XYZ file of C-alpha atoms in Angstrom:
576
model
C 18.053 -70.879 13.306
C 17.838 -73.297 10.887
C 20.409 -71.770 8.468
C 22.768 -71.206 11.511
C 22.073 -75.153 11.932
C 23.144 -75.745 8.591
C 26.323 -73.898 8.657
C 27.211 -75.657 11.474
C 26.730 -79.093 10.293
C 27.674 -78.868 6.468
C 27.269 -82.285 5.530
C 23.611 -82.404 6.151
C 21.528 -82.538 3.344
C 18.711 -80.708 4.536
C 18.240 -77.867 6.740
C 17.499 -77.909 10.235
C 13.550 -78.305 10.353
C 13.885 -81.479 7.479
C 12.770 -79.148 4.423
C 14.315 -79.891 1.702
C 16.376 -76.686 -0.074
C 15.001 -74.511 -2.779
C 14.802 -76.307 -6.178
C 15.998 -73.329 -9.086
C 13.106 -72.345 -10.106
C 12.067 -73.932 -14.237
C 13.978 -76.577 -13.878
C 12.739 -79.843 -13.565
C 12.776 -81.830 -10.202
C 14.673 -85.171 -10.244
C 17.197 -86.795 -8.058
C 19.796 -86.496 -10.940
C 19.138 -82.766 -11.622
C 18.373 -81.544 -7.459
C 20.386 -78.842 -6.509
C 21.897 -79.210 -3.081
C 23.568 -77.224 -0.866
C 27.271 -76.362 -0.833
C 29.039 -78.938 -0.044
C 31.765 -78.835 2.646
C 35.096 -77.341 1.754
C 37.675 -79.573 1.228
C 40.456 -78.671 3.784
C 43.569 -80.200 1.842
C 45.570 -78.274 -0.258
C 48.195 -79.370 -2.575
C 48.199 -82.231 -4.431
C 46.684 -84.518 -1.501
C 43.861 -82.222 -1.894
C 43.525 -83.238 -5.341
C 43.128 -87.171 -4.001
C 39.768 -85.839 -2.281
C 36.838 -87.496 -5.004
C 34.794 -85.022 -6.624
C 31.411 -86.346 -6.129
C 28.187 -85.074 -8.172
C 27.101 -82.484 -5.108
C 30.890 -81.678 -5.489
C 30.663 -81.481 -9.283
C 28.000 -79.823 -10.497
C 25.229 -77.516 -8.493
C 23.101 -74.848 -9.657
C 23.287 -76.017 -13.466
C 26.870 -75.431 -13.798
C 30.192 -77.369 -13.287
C 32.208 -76.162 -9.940
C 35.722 -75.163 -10.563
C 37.053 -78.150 -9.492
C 35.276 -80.176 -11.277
C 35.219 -77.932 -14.783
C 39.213 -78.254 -14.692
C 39.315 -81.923 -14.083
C 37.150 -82.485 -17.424
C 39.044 -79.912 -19.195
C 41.965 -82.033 -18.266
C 40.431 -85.193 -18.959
C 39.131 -83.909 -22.389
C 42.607 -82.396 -24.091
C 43.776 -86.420 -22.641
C 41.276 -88.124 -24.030
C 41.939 -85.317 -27.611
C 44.907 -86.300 -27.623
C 44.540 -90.080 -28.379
C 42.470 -89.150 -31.153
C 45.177 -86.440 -32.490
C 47.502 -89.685 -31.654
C 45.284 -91.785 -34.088
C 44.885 -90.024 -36.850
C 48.097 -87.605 -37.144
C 50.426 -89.923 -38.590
C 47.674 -90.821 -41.804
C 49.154 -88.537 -43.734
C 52.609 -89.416 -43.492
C 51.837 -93.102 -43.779
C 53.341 -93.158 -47.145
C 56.384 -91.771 -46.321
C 56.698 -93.959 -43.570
C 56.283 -97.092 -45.766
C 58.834 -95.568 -48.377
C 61.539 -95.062 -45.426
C 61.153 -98.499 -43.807
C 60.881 -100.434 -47.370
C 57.630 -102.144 -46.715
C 54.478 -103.275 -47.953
C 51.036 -100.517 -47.558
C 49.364 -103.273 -46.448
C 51.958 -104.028 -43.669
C 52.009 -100.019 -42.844
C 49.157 -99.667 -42.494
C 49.596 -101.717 -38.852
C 50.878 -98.374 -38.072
C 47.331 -97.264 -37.649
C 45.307 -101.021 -37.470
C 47.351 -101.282 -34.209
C 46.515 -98.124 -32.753
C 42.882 -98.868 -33.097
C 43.267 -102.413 -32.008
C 44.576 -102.115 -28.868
C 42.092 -99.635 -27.973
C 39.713 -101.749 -28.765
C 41.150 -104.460 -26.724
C 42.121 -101.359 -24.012
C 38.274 -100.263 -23.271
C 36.705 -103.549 -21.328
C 39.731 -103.196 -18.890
C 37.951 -99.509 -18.601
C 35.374 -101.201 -15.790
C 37.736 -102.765 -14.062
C 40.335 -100.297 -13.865
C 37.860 -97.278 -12.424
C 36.970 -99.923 -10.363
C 40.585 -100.783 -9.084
C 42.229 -97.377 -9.487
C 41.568 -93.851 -8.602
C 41.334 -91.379 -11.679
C 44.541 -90.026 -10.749
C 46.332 -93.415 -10.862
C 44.787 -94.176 -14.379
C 45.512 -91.206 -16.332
C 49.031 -90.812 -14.761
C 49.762 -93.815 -15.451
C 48.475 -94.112 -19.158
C 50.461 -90.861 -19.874
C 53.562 -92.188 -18.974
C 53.139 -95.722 -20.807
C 51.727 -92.783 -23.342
C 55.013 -90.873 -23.531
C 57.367 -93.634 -23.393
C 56.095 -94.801 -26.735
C 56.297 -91.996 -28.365
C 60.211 -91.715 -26.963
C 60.282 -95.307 -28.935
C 58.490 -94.637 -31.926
C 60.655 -91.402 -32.173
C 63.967 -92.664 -32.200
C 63.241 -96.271 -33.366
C 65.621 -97.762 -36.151
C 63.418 -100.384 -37.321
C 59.909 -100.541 -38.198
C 59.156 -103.339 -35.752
C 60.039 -100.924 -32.771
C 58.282 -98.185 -34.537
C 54.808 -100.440 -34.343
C 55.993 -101.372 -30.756
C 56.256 -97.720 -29.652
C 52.763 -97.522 -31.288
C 51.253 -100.324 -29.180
C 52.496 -98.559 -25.943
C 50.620 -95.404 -27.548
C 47.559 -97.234 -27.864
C 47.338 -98.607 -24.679
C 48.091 -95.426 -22.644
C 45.053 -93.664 -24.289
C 43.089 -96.694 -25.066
C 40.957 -96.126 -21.311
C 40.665 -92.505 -21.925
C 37.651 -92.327 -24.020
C 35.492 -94.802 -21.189
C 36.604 -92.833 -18.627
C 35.812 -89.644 -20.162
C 32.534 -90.942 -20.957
C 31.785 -92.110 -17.275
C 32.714 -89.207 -15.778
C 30.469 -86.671 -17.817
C 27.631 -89.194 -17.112
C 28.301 -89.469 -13.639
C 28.311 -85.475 -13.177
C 25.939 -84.337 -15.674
C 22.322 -84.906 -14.871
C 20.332 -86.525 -17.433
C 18.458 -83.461 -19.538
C 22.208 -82.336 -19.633
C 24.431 -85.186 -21.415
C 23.582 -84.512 -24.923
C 24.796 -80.997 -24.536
C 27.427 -82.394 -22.654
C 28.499 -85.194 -24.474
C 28.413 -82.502 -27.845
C 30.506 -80.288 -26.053
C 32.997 -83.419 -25.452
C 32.436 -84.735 -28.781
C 33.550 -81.401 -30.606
C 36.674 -81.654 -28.775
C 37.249 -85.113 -29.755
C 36.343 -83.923 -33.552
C 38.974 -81.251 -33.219
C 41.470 -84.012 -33.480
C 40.666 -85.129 -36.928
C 41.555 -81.556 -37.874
C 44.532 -80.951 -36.610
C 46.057 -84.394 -36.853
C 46.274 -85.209 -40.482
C 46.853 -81.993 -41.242
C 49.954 -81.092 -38.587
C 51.072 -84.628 -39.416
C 51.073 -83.677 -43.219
C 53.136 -80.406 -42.959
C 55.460 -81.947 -40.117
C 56.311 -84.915 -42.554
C 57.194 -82.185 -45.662
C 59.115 -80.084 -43.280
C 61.250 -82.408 -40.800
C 60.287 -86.481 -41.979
C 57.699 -88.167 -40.115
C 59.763 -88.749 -36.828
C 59.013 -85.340 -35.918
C 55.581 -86.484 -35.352
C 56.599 -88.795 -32.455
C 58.751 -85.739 -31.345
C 55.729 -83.980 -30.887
C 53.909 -86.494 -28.860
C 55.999 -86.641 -26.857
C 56.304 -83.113 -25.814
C 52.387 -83.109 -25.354
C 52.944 -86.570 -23.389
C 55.261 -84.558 -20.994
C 52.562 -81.912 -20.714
C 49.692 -84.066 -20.085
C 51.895 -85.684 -17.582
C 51.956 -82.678 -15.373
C 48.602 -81.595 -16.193
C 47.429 -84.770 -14.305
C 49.618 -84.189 -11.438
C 49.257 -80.431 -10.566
C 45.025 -80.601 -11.731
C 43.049 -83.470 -11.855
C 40.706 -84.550 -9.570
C 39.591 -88.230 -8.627
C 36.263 -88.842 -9.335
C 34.395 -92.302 -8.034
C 35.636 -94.530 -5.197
C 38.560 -97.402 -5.888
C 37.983 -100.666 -4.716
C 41.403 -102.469 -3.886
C 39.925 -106.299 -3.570
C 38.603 -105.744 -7.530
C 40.140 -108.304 -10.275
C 39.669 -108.626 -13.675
C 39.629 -111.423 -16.275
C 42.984 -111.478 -17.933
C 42.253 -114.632 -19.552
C 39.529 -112.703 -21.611
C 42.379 -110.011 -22.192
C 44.442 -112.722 -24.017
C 41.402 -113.840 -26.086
C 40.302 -110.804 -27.286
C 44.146 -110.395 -28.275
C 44.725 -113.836 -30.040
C 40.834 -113.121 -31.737
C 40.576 -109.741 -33.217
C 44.443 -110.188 -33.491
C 44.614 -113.254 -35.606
C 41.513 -111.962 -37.783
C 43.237 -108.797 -38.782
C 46.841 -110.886 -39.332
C 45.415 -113.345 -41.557
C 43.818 -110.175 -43.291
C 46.997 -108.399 -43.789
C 48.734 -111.612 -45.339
C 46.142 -111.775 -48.166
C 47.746 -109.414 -50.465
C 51.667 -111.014 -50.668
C 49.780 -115.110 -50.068
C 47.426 -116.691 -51.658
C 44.302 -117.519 -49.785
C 44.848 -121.310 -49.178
C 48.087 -120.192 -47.617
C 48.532 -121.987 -44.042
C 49.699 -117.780 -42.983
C 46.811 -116.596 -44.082
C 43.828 -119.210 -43.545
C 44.922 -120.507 -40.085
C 45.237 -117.145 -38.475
C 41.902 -116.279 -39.296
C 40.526 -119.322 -37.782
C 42.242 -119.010 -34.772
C 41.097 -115.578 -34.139
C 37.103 -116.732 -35.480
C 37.869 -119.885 -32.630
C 39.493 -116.944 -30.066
C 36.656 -114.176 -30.885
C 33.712 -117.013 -29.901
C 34.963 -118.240 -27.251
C 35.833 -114.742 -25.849
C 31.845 -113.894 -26.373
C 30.980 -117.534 -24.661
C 33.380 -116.621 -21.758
C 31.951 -113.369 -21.563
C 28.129 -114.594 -20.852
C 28.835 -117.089 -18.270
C 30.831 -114.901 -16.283
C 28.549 -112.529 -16.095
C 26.155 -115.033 -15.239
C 27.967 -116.816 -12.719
C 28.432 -113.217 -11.058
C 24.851 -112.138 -10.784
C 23.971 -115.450 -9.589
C 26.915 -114.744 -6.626
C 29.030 -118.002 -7.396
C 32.033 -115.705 -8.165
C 32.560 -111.900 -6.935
C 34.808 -111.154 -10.541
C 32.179 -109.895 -13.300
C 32.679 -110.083 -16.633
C 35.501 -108.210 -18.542
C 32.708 -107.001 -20.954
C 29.119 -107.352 -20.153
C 27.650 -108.311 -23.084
C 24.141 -108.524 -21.699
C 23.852 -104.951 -22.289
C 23.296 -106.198 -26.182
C 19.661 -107.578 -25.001
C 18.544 -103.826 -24.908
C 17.245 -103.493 -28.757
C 18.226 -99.398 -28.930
C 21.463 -100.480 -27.480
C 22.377 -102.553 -29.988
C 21.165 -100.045 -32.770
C 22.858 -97.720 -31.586
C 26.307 -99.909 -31.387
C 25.759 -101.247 -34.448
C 25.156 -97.787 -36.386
C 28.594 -96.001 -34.724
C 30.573 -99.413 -35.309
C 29.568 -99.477 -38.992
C 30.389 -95.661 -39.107
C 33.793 -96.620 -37.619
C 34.390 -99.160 -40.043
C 33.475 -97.158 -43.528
C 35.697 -94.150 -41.899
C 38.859 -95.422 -40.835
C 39.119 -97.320 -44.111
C 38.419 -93.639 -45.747
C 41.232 -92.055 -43.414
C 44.121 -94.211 -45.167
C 42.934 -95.052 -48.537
C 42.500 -91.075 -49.061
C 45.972 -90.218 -48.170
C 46.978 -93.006 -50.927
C 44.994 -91.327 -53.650
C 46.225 -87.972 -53.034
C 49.934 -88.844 -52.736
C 50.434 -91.999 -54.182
C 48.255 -91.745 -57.175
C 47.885 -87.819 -57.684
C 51.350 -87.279 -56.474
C 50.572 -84.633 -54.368
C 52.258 -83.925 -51.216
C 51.777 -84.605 -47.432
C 51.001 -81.210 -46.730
C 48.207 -80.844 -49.631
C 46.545 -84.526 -48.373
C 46.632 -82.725 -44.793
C 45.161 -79.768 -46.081
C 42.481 -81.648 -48.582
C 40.829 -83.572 -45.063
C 41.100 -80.101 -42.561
C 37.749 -78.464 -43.669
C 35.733 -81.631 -43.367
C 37.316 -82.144 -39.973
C 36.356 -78.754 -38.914
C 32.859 -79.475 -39.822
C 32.667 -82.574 -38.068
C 33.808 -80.856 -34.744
C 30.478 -77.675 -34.765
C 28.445 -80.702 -36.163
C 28.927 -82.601 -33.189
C 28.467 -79.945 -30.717
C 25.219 -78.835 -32.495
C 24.126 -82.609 -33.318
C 24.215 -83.081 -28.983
C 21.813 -79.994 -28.705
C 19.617 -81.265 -31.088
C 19.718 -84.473 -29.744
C 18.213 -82.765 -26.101
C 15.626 -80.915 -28.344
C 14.578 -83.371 -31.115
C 16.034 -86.673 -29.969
C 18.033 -89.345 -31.917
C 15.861 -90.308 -35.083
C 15.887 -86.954 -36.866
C 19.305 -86.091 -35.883
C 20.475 -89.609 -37.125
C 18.697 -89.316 -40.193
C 20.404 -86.568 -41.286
C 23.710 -87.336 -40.646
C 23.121 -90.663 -42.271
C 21.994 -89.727 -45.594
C 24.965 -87.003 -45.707
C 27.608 -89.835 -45.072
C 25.765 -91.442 -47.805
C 25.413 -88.417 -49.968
C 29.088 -87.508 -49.165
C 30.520 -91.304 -50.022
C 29.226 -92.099 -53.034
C 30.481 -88.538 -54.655
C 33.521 -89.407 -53.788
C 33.203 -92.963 -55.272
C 33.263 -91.074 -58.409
C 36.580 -89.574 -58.377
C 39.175 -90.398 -61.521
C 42.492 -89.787 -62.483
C 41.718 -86.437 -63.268
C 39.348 -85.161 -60.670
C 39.687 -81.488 -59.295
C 41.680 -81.854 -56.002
C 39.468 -79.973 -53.966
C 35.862 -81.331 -55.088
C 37.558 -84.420 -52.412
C 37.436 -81.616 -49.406
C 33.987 -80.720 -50.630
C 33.153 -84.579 -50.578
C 34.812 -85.345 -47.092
C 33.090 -81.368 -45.952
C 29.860 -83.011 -46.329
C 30.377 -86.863 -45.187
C 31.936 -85.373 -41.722
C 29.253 -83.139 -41.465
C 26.928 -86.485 -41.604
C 29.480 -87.755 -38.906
C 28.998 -85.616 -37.205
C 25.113 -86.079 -36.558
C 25.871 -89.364 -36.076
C 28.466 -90.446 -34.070
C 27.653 -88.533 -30.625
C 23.705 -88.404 -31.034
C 23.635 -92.260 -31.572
C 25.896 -93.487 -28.962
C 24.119 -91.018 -26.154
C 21.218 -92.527 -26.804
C 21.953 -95.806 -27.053
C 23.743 -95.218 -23.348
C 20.842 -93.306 -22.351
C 18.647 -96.080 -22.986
C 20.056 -98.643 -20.723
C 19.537 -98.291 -16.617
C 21.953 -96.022 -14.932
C 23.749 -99.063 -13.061
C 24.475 -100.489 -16.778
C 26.085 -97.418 -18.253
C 29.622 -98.197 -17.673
C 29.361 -101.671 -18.956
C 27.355 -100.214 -21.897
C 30.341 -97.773 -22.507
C 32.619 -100.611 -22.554
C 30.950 -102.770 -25.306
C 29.845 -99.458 -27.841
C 33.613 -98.682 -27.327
C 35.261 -101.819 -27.914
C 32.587 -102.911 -30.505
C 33.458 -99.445 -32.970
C 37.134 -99.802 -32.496
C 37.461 -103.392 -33.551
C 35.178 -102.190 -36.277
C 37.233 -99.416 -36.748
C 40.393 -101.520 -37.008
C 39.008 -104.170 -39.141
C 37.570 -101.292 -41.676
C 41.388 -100.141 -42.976
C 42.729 -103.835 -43.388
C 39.290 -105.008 -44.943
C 38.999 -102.219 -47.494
C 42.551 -101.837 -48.297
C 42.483 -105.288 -49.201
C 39.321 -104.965 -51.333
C 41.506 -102.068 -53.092
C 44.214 -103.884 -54.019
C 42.523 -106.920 -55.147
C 40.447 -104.859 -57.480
C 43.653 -103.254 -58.313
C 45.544 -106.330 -59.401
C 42.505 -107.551 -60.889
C 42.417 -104.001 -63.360
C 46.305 -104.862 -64.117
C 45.591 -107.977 -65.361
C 43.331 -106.722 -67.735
C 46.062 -103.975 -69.126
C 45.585 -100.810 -66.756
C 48.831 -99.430 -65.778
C 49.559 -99.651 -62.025
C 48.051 -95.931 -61.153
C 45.161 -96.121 -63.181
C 44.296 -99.929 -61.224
C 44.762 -98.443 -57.666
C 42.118 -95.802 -58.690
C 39.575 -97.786 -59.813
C 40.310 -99.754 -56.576
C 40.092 -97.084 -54.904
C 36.729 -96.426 -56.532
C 35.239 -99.508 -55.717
C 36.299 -99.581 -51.878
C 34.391 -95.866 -51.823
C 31.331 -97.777 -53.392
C 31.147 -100.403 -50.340
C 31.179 -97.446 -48.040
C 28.455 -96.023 -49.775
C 26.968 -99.232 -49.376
C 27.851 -99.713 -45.779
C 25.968 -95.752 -44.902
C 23.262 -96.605 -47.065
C 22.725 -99.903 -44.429
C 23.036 -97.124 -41.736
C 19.885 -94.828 -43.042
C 17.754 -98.476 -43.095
C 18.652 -98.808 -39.071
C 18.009 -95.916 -38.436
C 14.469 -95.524 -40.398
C 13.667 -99.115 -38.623
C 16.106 -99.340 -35.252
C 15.294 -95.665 -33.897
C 12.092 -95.377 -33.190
C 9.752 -95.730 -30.176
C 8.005 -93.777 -27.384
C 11.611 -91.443 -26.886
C 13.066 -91.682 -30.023
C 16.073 -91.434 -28.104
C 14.786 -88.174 -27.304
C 16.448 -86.814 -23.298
C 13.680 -84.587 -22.225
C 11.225 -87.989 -22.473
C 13.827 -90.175 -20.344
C 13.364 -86.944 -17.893
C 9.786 -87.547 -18.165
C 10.319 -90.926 -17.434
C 12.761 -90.259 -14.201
C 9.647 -87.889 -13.121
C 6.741 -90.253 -13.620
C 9.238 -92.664 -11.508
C 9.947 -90.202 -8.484
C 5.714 -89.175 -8.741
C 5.317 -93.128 -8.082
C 8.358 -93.034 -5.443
C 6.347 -89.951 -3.891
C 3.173 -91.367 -3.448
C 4.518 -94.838 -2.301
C 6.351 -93.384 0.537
C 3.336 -90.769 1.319
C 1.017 -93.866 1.187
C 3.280 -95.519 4.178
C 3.324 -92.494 5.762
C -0.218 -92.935 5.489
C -0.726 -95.715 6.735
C 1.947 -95.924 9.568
C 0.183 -92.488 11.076
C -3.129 -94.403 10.865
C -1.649 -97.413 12.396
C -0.223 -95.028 15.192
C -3.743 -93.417 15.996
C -5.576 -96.887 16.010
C -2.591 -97.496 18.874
C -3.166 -94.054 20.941
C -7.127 -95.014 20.915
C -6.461 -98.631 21.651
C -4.336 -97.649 24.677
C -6.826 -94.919 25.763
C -9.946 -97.472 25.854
């Protein structure tokens, strides 16, 4: 009777005589991991039927993904993929580039800087857009900002439409990450997201793989505008992907607003910061072009962080209803801000790595696109199966030991490559690069699910926000910082008689050294940041969620308690 109850009446979440459905059995019992029962069907069809939200019941019962739900992520992921393919394809052909548009490396290199920047300045919108928008609306819409820049970039005459068509790039895949992110935490329940989040994170690490490598061979074969070409072809496809099979997931709220005038500071900050930056190399430091855009964007980047705290106080205090673009108060959790510091500081030390590489190999080796391409696609590979297998270990063994490792093999991996020369064996480069992406690995993914796993479920999307933004700023800074230090040590060798190739190594050399430096800083946070009762470790925040629903249990058996008790003192009070 009660079954026949339940089929009638779909939407109840328990069956007709109030007992709660089976729990699988050897699985631990917690709301975020409770199986339910099927949920009702959803009676559109079509693409209205995609507009139904998935929600978790919806998403994921009885330890796996419903179909629904498992071709929405797989959607989301090859997105999200390809803004990192986006990213990193066109390192290799960055020299080419600069050689067809007569320009500076140091200006070129915006090609990439600007990619990264915009992202960075892209992700604290994430909050309010999910907020605002329905999935749908988001990713449909980034595409086609998405594919329209590449149509730019593609056919563009000059380099200054070139970088624009880049900036339209960055900002249709600049959300994709967050949202990626929020969804696999909203569906997944907790003992799941490291296995989850490696599964994702391979993916993503798939990207470094094919991109530099496609990019290098495309460049040999038809120039580097064939790159673009190919963007936009997968824009196109993405396009349609969203349409015809992505689900919404989460609720849009249509009275939602956002702080634009943090938007613009975060611009005219990190902007200014990485101008004045670029300028260093053709001005000399007391320059007005180079001097006053850096303290603009130090002025801009403060009072960006100042705006950011009184918002958010001013909203949980209910003066205003718009919360902060970025909720920095996040940063007060100390594993959260381990955790963001470690994957900014990987950030920095790589990106740097992913153009000064490409110089060495072409520039002063004079090898080609392809062979730079080919020289980064084994480490790449092993950076994709070392993040899947980093998330499982982080389930099993939480973040410290998994950390540790990949640390010390960034390190390991960086300063062997520090000691390359102008006659170093091609290849012991891929064997250096092999082992530093292996450390990246066991870094990246481990450390920034457990830094999100350590704040309260309410502050994981605003945690997402701020590890994002804060490692692709980093990320940005890291190419125009150490190319810099490159070619100052470079001049510097010139002076002193080295021919021009022979300078660019050694500054080349040097840069690798600070990165050595830099992942030598991250093994010290990680011996003295990771560390407490978890260790980052999922199965003890599970133990935590089930010494919380025990408490819940007993408080609400307690008023049970007492509320029967009360009831029986009634019946006898009545009956004398």
């Amino acid at each position: 009777m009660a079954q026949d109850e339940q089929h009638e009446h779909p939407q109840d979440k328990r069956t007709g005589n109030g007992a709660v459905p089976a729990i699988k059995a050897g699985r631990p019992y917690t709301r975020e991991v409770h199986h339910e029962p099927e949920p009702p069907a959803v009676h559109h069809r079509g693409i209205a039927g995609l507009s139904v939200m998935l929600t978790r019941d919806k998403a994921y019962r009885n330890g796996h993904l419903t179909r629904p739900a498992f071709i929405s992520l797989a959607i989301l992921t090859f997105i999200t993929f390809v803004g990192n393919f986006t990213q990193l394809q066109l390192s290799a052909a960055l020299p080419t580039l600069v050689d067809d548009f007569d320009i500076s490396v140091t200006l070129g290199q915006w090609m990439t800087s600007i990619f990264q920047l915009t992202m960075g300045v892209m992700v604290p919108l994430t909050a309010y857009l999910t907020r605002r928008f329905s999935t749908r609306q988001i990713v449909i819409a980034s595409m086609v900002v998405f594919t329209v820049g590449s149509v730019l970039a593609w056919l563009s005459p000059t380099f200054p439409l070139a970088l624009f068509g880049r900036f339209l790039e960055a900002i249709g895949t600049g959300v994709m990450w967050p949202v990626l992110q929020i969804t696999v935490f909203s569906i997944f329940p907790l003992d799941r997201r490291g296995m989850a989040m490696g599964v994702v994170g391979m993916a993503m690490a798939v990207a470094p793989a094919i991109g530099p490598t496609l990019g290098g061979v495309q460049t040999d074969m038809n120039g580097w505008r064939s790159i673009f070409l190919t963007l936009t072809v997968i824009g196109c496809i993405s396009i349609l992907l969203a349409v015809f099979g992505l689900h919404n997931f989460g609720e849009s709220d249509k009275t939602a607003h956002a702080d634009f005038s943090s938007v613009g500071l975060s611009i005219i900050g990190f902007g200014g910061l990485m101008f004045g930056f670029t300028n260093v190399q053709a001005y000399p430091f007391t320059a007005p072009v180079v001097w006053l855009p850096m303290v603009v964007g130090l002025a801009g980047i403060v009072w960006f962080v100042l705006r950011q705290f009184r918002n958010e106080k001013r909203f949980k205090a209910g003066k205003t209803n718009r919360p902060a673009l970025l909720d920095l108060s996040v940063l007060r959790n100390a594993h959260f801000s381990v955790g963001t510091i470690i994957a900014s500081l990987s950030f920095f030390a790589f990106s740097s790595l992913v153009v000064l590489i490409p110089l060495y190999i072409q520039n002063c080796r004079d090898y080609s696109a392809t062979i730079s391409g080919l020289v980064m696609l084994p480490g790449a590979i092993a950076q994709a199966i070392a993040q899947f297998f980093g998330g499982r270990a982080l389930d099993r063994f939480g973040a410290r030991p998994v950390a540790m490792v990949g640390t010390i093999l960034l390190c390991l991996g960086t300063t062997m490559m520090s000691l390359i020369g102008m006659g170093t064996w091609i290849w012991y480069i891929s064997i250096c690069q092999f082992i530093r992406q292996i450390g990246m690995g066991f870094v990246m993914m481990p450390v920034t699910t457990w830094s999100l796993n350590c704040l309260k479920p309410a502050e994981v999307s605003a945690g997402s926000a701020v590890t994002n933004t804060v490692r692709q700023i980093a990320g940005a800074i890291g190419s125009p910082v150490m190319i810099l230090t490159m070619y100052v040590i470079a001049a510097a060798q010139m002076n002193a008689g080295h021919s021009g190739i022979e300078a660019n190594v050694i500054g080349i050399e040097w840069a690798l050294r600070i990165s050595a430096i830099i992942n030598f800083i991250m093994i010290l946070l990680v011996v003295f940041g990771v560390k407490g009762e978890d260790a980052g470790s999922t199965r003890d925040a599970v133990r935590r969620a089930l010494r919380h629903e025990k408490a819940e249990e007993a408080k609400e058996a307690a008023a049970v308690s007492t509320q029967t008790d009360d009831g029986a003192t009634s019946n006898i009070q009545a009956d004398e």
